[in-house]
CSV table of C-alpha atoms in Angstrom, one decimal:
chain,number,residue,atom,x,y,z
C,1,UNK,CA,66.8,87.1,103.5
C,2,UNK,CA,66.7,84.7,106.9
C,3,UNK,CA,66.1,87.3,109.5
C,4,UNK,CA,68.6,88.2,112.2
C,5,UNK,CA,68.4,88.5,116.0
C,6,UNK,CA,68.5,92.1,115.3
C,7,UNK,CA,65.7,92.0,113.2
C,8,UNK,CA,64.3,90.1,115.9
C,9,UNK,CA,65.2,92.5,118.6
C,10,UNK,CA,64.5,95.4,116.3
C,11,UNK,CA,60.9,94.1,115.9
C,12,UNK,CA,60.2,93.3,119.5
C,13,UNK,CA,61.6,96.5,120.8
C,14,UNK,CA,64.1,95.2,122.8
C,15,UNK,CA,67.5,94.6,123.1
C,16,UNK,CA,69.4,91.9,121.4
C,17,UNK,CA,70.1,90.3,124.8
C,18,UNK,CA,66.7,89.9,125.9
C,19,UNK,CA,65.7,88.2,122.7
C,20,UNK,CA,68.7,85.6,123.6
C,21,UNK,CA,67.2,85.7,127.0
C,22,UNK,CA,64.1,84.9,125.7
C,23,UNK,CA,65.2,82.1,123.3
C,24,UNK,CA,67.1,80.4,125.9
C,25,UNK,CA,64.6,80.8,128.6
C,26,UNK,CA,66.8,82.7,130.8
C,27,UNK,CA,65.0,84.0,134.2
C,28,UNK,CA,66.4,87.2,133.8
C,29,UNK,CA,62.9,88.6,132.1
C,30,UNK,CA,59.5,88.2,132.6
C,31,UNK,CA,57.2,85.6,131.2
C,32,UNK,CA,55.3,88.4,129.4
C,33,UNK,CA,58.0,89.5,127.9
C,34,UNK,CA,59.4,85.6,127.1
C,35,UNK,CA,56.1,85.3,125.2
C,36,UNK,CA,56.0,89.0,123.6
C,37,UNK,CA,59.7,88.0,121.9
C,38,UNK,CA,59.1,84.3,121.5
C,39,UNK,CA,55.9,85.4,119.8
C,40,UNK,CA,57.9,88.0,116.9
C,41,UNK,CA,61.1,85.4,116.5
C,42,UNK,CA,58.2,83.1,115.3
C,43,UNK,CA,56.3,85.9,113.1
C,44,UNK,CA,59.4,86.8,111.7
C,45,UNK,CA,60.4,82.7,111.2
C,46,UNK,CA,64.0,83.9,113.3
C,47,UNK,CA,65.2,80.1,113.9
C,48,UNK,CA,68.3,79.9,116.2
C,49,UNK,CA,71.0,77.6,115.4
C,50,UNK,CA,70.1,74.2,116.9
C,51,UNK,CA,74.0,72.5,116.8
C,52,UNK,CA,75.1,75.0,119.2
C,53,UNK,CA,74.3,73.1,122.6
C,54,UNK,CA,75.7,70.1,120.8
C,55,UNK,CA,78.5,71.8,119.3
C,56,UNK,CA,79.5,73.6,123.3
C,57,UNK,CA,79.4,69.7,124.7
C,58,UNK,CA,82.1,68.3,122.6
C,59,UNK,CA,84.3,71.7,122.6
C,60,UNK,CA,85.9,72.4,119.1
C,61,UNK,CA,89.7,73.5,121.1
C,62,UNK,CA,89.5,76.2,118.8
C,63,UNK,CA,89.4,80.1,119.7
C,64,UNK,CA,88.3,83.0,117.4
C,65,UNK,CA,89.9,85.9,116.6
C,66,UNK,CA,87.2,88.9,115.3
C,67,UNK,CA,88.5,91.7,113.2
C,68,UNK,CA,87.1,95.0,111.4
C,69,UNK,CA,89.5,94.3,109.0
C,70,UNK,CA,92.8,92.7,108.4
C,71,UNK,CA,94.9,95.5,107.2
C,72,UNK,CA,96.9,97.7,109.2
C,73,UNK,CA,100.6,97.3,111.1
C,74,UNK,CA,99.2,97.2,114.6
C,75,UNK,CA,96.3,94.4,114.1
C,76,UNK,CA,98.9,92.2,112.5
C,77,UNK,CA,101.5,92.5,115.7
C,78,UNK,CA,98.7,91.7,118.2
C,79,UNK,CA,97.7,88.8,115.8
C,80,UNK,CA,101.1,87.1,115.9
C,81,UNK,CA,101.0,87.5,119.5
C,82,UNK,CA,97.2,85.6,120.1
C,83,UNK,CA,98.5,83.2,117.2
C,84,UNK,CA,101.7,82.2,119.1
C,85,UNK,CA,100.1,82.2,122.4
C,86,UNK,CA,96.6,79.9,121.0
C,87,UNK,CA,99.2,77.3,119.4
C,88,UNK,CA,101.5,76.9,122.6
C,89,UNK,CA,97.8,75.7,123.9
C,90,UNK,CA,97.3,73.3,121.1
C,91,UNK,CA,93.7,75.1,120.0
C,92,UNK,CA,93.6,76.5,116.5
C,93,UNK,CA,93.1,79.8,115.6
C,94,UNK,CA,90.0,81.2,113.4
C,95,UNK,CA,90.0,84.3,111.7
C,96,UNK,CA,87.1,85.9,110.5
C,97,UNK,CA,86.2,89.6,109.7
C,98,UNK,CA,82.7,91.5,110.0
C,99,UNK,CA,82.4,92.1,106.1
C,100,UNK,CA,78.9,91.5,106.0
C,101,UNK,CA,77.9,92.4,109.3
C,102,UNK,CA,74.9,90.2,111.2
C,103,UNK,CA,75.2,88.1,108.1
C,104,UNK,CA,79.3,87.7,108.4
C,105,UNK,CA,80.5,84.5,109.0
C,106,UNK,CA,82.1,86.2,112.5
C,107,UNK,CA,78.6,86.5,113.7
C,108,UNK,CA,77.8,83.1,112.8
C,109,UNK,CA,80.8,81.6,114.9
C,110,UNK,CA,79.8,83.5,117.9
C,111,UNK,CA,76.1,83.0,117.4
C,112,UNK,CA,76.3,79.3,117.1
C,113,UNK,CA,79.1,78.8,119.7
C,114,UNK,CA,81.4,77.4,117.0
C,115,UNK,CA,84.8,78.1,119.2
C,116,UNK,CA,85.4,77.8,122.7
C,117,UNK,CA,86.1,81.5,123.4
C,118,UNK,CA,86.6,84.6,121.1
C,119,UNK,CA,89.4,87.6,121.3
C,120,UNK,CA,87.2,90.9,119.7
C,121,UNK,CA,89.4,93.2,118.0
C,122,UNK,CA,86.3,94.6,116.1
C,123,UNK,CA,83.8,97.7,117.5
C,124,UNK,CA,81.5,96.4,115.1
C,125,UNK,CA,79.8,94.0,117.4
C,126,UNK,CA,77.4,96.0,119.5
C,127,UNK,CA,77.9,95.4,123.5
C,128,UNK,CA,74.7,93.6,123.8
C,129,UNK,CA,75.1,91.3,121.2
C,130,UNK,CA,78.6,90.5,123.5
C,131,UNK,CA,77.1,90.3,126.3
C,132,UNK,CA,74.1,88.4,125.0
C,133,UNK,CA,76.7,86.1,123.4
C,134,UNK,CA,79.1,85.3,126.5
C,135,UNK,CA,78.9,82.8,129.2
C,136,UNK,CA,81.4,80.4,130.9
C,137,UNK,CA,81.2,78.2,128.1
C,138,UNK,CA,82.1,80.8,125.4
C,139,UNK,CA,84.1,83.4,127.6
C,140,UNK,CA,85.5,86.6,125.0
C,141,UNK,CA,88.6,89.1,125.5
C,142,UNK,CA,88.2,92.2,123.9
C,143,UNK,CA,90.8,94.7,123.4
C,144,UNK,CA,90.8,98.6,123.6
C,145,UNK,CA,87.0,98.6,124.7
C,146,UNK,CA,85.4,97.9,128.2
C,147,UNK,CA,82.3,96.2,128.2
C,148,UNK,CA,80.6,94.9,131.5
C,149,UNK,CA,79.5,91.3,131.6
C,150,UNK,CA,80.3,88.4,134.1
C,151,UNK,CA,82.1,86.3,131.0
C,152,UNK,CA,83.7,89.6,129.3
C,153,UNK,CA,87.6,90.6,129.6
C,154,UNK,CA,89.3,93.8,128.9
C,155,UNK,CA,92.4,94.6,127.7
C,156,UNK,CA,93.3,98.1,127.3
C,157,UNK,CA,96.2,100.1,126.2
C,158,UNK,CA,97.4,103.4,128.9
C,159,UNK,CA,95.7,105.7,126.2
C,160,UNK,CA,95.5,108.0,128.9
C,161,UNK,CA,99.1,107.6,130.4
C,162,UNK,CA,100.5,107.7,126.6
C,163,UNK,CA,98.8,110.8,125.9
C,164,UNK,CA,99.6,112.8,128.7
C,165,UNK,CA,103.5,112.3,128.4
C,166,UNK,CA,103.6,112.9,124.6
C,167,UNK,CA,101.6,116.6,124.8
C,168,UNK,CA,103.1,117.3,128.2
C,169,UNK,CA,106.9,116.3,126.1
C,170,UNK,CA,105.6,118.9,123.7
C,171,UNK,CA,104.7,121.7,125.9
C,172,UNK,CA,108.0,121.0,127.6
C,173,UNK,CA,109.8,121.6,124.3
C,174,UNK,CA,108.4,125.5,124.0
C,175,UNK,CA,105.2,124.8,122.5
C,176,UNK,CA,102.8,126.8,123.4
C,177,UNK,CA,100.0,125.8,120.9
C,178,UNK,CA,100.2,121.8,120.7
C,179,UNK,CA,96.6,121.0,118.8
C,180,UNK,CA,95.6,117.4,118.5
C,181,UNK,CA,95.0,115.0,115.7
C,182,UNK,CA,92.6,112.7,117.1
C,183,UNK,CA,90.4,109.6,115.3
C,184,UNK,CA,86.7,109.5,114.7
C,185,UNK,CA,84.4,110.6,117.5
C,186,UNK,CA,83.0,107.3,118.3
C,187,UNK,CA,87.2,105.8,119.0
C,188,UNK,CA,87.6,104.4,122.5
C,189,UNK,CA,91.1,105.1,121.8
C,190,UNK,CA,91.2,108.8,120.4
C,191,UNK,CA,88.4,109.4,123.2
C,192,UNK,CA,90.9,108.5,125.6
C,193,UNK,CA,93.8,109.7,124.2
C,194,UNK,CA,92.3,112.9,123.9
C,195,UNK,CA,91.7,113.3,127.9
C,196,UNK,CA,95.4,112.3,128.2
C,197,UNK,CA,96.2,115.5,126.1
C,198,UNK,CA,93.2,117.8,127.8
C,199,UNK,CA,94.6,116.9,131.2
C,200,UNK,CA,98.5,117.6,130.6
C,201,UNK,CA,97.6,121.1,129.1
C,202,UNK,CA,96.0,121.7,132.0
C,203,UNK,CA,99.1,119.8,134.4
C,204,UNK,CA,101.4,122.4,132.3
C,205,UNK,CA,99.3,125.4,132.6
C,206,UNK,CA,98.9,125.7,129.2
C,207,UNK,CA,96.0,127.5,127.0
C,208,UNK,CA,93.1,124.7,125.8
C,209,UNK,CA,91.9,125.8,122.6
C,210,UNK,CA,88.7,123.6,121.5
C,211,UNK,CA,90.0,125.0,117.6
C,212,UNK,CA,93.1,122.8,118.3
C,213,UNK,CA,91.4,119.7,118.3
C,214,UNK,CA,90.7,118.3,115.0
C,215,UNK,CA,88.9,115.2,114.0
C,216,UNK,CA,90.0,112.7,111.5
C,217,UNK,CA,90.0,109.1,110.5
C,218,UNK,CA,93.5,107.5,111.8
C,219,UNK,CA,94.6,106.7,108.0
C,220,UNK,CA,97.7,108.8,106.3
C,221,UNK,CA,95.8,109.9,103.6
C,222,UNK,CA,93.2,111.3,105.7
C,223,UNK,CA,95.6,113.2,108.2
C,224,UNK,CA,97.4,114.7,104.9
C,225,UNK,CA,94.1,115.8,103.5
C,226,UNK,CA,93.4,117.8,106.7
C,227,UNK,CA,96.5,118.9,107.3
C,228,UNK,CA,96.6,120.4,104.0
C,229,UNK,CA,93.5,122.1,104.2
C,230,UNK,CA,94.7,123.4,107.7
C,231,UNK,CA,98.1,124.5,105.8
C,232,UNK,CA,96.6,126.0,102.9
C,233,UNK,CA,94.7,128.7,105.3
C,234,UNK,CA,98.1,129.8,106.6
C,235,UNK,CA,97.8,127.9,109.8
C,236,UNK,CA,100.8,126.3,110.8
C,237,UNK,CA,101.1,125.0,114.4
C,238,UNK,CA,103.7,125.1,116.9
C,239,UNK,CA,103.1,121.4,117.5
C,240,UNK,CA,100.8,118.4,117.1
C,241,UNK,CA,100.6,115.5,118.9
C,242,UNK,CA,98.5,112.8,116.8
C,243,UNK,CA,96.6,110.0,118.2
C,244,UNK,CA,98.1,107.7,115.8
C,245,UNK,CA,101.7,107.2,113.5
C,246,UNK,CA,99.7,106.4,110.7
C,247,UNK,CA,98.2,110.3,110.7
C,248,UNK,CA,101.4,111.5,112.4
C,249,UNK,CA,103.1,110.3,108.6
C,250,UNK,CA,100.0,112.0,106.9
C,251,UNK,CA,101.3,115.0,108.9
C,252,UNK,CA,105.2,114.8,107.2
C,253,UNK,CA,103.8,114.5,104.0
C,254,UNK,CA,101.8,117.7,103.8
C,255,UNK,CA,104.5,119.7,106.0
C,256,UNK,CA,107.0,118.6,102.8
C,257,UNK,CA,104.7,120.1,100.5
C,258,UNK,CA,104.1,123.4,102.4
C,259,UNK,CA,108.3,123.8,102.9
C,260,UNK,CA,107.6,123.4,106.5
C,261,UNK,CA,110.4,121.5,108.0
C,262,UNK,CA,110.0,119.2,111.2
C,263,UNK,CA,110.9,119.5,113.8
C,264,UNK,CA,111.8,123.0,113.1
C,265,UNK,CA,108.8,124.4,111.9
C,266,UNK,CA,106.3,122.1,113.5
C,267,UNK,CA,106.8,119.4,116.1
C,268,UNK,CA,105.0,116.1,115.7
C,269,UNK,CA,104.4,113.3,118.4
C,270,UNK,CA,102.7,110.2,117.4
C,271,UNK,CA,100.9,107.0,119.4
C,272,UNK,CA,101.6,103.2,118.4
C,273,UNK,CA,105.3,102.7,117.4
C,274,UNK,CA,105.0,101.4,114.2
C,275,UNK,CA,107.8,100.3,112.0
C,276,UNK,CA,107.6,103.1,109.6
C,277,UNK,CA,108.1,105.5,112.5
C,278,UNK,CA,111.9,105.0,112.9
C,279,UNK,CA,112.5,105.0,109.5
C,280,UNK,CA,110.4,108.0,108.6
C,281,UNK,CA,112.3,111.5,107.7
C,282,UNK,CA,113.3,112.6,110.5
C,283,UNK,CA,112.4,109.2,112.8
C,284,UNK,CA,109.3,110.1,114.3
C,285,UNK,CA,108.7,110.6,118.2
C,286,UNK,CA,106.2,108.3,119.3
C,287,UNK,CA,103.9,106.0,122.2
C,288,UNK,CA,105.3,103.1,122.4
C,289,UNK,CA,103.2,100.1,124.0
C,290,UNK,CA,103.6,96.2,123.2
C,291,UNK,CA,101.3,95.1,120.4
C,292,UNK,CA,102.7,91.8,120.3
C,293,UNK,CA,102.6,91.5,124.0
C,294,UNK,CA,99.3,92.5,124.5
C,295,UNK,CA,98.1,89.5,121.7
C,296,UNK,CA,100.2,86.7,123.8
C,297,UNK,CA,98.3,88.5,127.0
C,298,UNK,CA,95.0,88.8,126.1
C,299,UNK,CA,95.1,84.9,124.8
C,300,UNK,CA,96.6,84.1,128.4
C,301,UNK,CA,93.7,85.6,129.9
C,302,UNK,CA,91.0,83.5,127.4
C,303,UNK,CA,92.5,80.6,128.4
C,304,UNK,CA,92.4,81.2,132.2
C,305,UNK,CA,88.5,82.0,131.6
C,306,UNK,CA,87.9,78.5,129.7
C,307,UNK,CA,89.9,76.4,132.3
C,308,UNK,CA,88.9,78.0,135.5
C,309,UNK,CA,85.6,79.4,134.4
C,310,UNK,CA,84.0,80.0,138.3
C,311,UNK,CA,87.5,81.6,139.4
C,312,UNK,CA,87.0,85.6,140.1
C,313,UNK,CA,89.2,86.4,137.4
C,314,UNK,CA,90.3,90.5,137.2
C,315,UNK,CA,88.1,92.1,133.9
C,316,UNK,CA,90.7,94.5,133.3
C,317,UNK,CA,94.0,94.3,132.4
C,318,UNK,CA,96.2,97.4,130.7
C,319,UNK,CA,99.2,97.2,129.1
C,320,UNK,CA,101.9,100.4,130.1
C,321,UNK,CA,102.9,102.8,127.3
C,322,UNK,CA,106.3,104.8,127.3
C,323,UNK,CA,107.6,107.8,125.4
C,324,UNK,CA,110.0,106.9,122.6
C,325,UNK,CA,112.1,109.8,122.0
C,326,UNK,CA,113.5,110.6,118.0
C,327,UNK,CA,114.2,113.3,116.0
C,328,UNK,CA,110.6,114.8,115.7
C,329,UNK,CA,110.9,117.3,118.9
């Protein structure tokens, strides 16, 4: 198998963005360690792609779109955004996922410069292979993750905002043990959507109970599994606000097989507005924020980077978040 910059990196003991360093002749190292990485890259016969300077000088109009995969209902609403937005600016769009990781064809196009800017919708590519990869000629947006580079923009959801009104909603309601349903440990989203939760217990004065906080893996069938296991032991809480709708409808299901009827028995609170939310039994409480929106918006921002790539653009942008009020509370 044709070895990787990882393999490279991995080798050298270094980070992926020295080795680009390195390969490019950045200044950014020193010449001993230049000649340490220059020296593995050719032990390990590590050839960088050799169009990509020609490929930059022409420009292909064409922007990338990254994925970790291409289900799910709130990837598709940002991705009809960034499509509408990329053809309003005559580029085309390319779609790629990370099956295959280093060896994925999404690597490849950011590797060898094959678009003129990327939006990352993936936490599959490492921060310094991002920031190894970006420059002015190949600026990247990517959403619901910071990551600090010169040629790096953020766009962010108010995880924290969202959060905080939906458990402080709950509280308000009478509940007096609200647990949370949160995502896998390494989520920038659950992260923050948990600290939203944390710090309206505290606003409201209410108990914070580590045993309330349960980890889980933002699909249905996942949340129903846990819930079940939770039910099953004769646990049945006064309220749970999960970090997702996709859990929050894991949630209904397993309450419907216990007899335990919502809103009366347990109160549930969910995070992304999906379609299925108003239409579930009874329409479910949720966070609203504009996934649609925030595609047209973070392809605005790609484009400002490519046509005015010295301007002091702001890194951050984050789109509001409001409480939509059902039948689940």
């Amino acid at each position: 198998m044709k070895a990787t910059i990882k393999d490279v990196a991995r080798e050298a003991g270094v980070s992926i963005s020295t080795v680009s360093y390195a390969i490019n002749n950045k200044d950014r190292i020193s010449s001993e360690t230049r000649k340490h990485v220059l020296h593995v890259a050719k032990r390990l016969n590590y050839v960088a792609n050799g169009n990509a300077k020609l490929l930059k000088q022409k420009h292909t109009r064409a922007i990338g779109i990254f994925f970790n995969s291409w289900f799910g209902p709130i990837y598709s609403e940002i991705a009809r955004g960034i499509e509408k937005a990329v053809h309003q600016a005559g580029y085309d769009l390319v779609a790629c996922s990370l099956y295959g990781e280093e060896n994925s064809t999404a690597y490849k196009y950011l590797r060898d410069r094959m678009v003129d800017g990327a939006i990352i919708l993936a936490d599959s590519f490492d921060d310094d292979f991002l920031k190894s990869t970006a420059s002015k000629d190949l600026p990247l947006v990517v959403l619901d993750r910071e990551v600090e580079s010169p040629h790096i923009f953020s766009v962010l959801i108010d995880n924290f905002g969202g959060a905080f009104n939906a458990t402080k909603a709950l509280v308000q309601s009478g509940c007096k043990d609200v647990y949370f349903l949160g995502g896998p440990k390494g989520s920038y989203d659950s992260q923050k959507r948990l600290e939203g939760y944390i710090a309206a217990l505290g606003f409201c004065g209410a108990t914070i109970n580590n045993n309330h906080i349960l980890e889980c893996d933002f699909t249905e069938e996942g949340a129903y599994q846990k819930m079940k296991v939770l039910f099953n032991k004769g646990t049945v809480p006064n309220a749970i606000f999960s970090a997702n709708d996709e859990m929050a409808l894991g949630i209904y299901r397993a309450a419907r097989e216990n007899n335990l009827k919502i809103p009366e028995n347990i109160k549930v609170i969910g995070f992304d507005d999906i379609r299925e939310a108003e239409f579930a039994a009874p329409p479910l409480t949720t966070v609203s924020h504009q996934k649609y929106e925030m595609g047209i918006n973070a392809a605005e921002i790609l484009f400002e980077a490519i046509k005015s790539p010295a301007k002091d653009l702001n890194k951050l942008r984050i789109q509001a978040t409001r409480l939509i009020e059902r039948e689940s509370v």
